[in-house]
Amino acid sequence: GAVVSQHPSWVICKSGTSVKIECRSLDFQATTMFWYRQFPKQSLMLMATSNEGSKATYEQGVEKDKFLINHASLTLSTLTVTSAHPEDSSFYICSARIRLSYNEQFFGPGTRLTVL
Amino acid sequence: GNSVTQMEGPVTLSEEAFLTINCTYTATGYPSLFWYVQYPGEGLQLLLKATKADDKGSNKGFEATYRKETTSFHLEKGSVQVSDSAVYFCALVNAGGTSYGKLTFGQGTILTVHP
């Protein structure tokens, strides 16, 4: 149980295009999902917290218009990297939290984004 | 605010050696503590956790004890295997305050185990 999937697992795009990454909780309802960014050999940086049916809360320094997050249902959150540039290349990981379980998050396998 | 500090790596060991990865934290209140493991090219997997002082989390031969007096949660394994080679992250989450439910990660420790 408690499986989180991400799609795609990797994507290569041209500079200036937009890329959408999906995060799904496969066997539970996730009232809250988190999006992280990880640079090579570094720790995870929380980008935003996404609550179902409401606007995402972004961490300081993360551009809201650049990284669009939508949490339309209890099992799906999407991250859209708009007008991607090479500096947006990174490993993006989502996690999902079950309702009323503040201290347990389940992580997706990650999406490797490369912007040429 | 919350913070987690891990011993710097990388750590290189021979198979069957004893492993310790130190982790200390700063947090208000009573956080829950975690160790996550990340294999190359993959997301994070929960390795073990402890939710209150003196709790011991254990899994797959790994152990860590929640020490409130020293604000530590050191990871140990008595005999490592090549398959344990990965990046290990110590993390905490708080039940209250502005950081409610948000994980704070340490910087990660790369472990390489040689045959």
PDB file of N, CA and C in Angstrom, chain A residues 6 16 18 29 45 56 58 65 71-72 79 81-85 92-93 96:
ATOM      1  N   GLN A   6       4.941   8.742 -10.416  1.00  0.00           N
ATOM      2  CA  GLN A   6       5.196   9.987 -11.130  1.00  0.00           C
ATOM      3  C   GLN A   6       5.334   9.670 -12.606  1.00  0.00           C
ATOM      4  N   GLY A  16      12.310  26.975 -23.506  1.00  0.00           N
ATOM      5  CA  GLY A  16      11.144  27.771 -23.862  1.00  0.00           C
ATOM      6  C   GLY A  16       9.841  27.006 -23.869  1.00  0.00           C
ATOM      7  N   SER A  18       7.028  24.167 -22.227  1.00  0.00           N
ATOM      8  CA  SER A  18       6.489  23.845 -20.897  1.00  0.00           C
ATOM      9  C   SER A  18       6.401  22.338 -20.730  1.00  0.00           C
ATOM     10  N   GLN A  29      -5.982   8.192  -0.647  1.00  0.00           N
ATOM     11  CA  GLN A  29      -6.331   9.568  -0.953  1.00  0.00           C
ATOM     12  C   GLN A  29      -5.372  10.507  -0.240  1.00  0.00           C
ATOM     13  N   MET A  45      14.963  19.995  -1.789  1.00  0.00           N
ATOM     14  CA  MET A  45      14.493  21.335  -1.452  1.00  0.00           C
ATOM     15  C   MET A  45      12.983  21.377  -1.682  1.00  0.00           C
ATOM     16  N   ALA A  56      -1.771  26.181  -4.172  1.00  0.00           N
ATOM     17  CA  ALA A  56      -0.549  25.673  -3.559  1.00  0.00           C
ATOM     18  C   ALA A  56       0.139  26.761  -2.749  1.00  0.00           C
ATOM     19  N   TYR A  58       3.735  28.128  -1.803  1.00  0.00           N
ATOM     20  CA  TYR A  58       5.098  28.038  -2.299  1.00  0.00           C
ATOM     21  C   TYR A  58       6.098  28.465  -1.226  1.00  0.00           C
ATOM     22  N   ASP A  65       4.799  31.615 -10.835  1.00  0.00           N
ATOM     23  CA  ASP A  65       4.409  31.632 -12.244  1.00  0.00           C
ATOM     24  C   ASP A  65       5.274  30.698 -13.072  1.00  0.00           C
ATOM     25  N   HIS A  71      -3.748  20.709  -7.873  1.00  0.00           N
ATOM     26  CA  HIS A  71      -4.102  19.509  -7.087  1.00  0.00           C
ATOM     27  C   HIS A  71      -5.605  19.325  -7.231  1.00  0.00           C
ATOM     28  N   ALA A  72      -6.010  18.842  -8.389  1.00  0.00           N
ATOM     29  CA  ALA A  72      -7.413  18.834  -8.752  1.00  0.00           C
ATOM     30  C   ALA A  72      -8.213  17.736  -8.076  1.00  0.00           C
ATOM     31  N   LEU A  79       2.683  19.303 -11.614  1.00  0.00           N
ATOM     32  CA  LEU A  79       3.647  20.407 -11.611  1.00  0.00           C
ATOM     33  C   LEU A  79       3.972  20.728 -13.058  1.00  0.00           C
ATOM     34  N   VAL A  81       6.281  23.064 -15.384  1.00  0.00           N
ATOM     35  CA  VAL A  81       7.417  23.980 -15.484  1.00  0.00           C
ATOM     36  C   VAL A  81       7.215  24.789 -16.761  1.00  0.00           C
ATOM     37  N   THR A  82       6.911  26.057 -16.605  1.00  0.00           N
ATOM     38  CA  THR A  82       6.586  26.878 -17.762  1.00  0.00           C
ATOM     39  C   THR A  82       7.843  27.542 -18.327  1.00  0.00           C
ATOM     40  N   SER A  83       7.868  27.661 -19.644  1.00  0.00           N
ATOM     41  CA  SER A  83       8.986  28.287 -20.332  1.00  0.00           C
ATOM     42  C   SER A  83      10.319  27.810 -19.732  1.00  0.00           C
ATOM     43  N   ALA A  84      10.515  26.517 -19.833  1.00  0.00           N
ATOM     44  CA  ALA A  84      11.670  25.906 -19.170  1.00  0.00           C
ATOM     45  C   ALA A  84      12.992  26.397 -19.774  1.00  0.00           C
ATOM     46  N   HIS A  85      13.982  26.514 -18.913  1.00  0.00           N
ATOM     47  CA  HIS A  85      15.323  26.889 -19.319  1.00  0.00           C
ATOM     48  C   HIS A  85      16.312  25.880 -18.749  1.00  0.00           C
ATOM     49  N   TYR A  92      12.900  16.146  -9.996  1.00  0.00           N
ATOM     50  CA  TYR A  92      11.726  16.617  -9.268  1.00  0.00           C
ATOM     51  C   TYR A  92      11.039  15.423  -8.624  1.00  0.00           C
ATOM     52  N   ILE A  93      10.804  15.538  -7.332  1.00  0.00           N
ATOM     53  CA  ILE A  93      10.201  14.449  -6.571  1.00  0.00           C
ATOM     54  C   ILE A  93       8.948  14.951  -5.878  1.00  0.00           C
ATOM     55  N   ALA A  96       3.255  12.379  -1.028  1.00  0.00           N
ATOM     56  CA  ALA A  96       1.846  12.498  -0.698  1.00  0.00           C
ATOM     57  C   ALA A  96       1.622  12.124   0.755  1.00  0.00           C
TER      58      ALA A  96
END
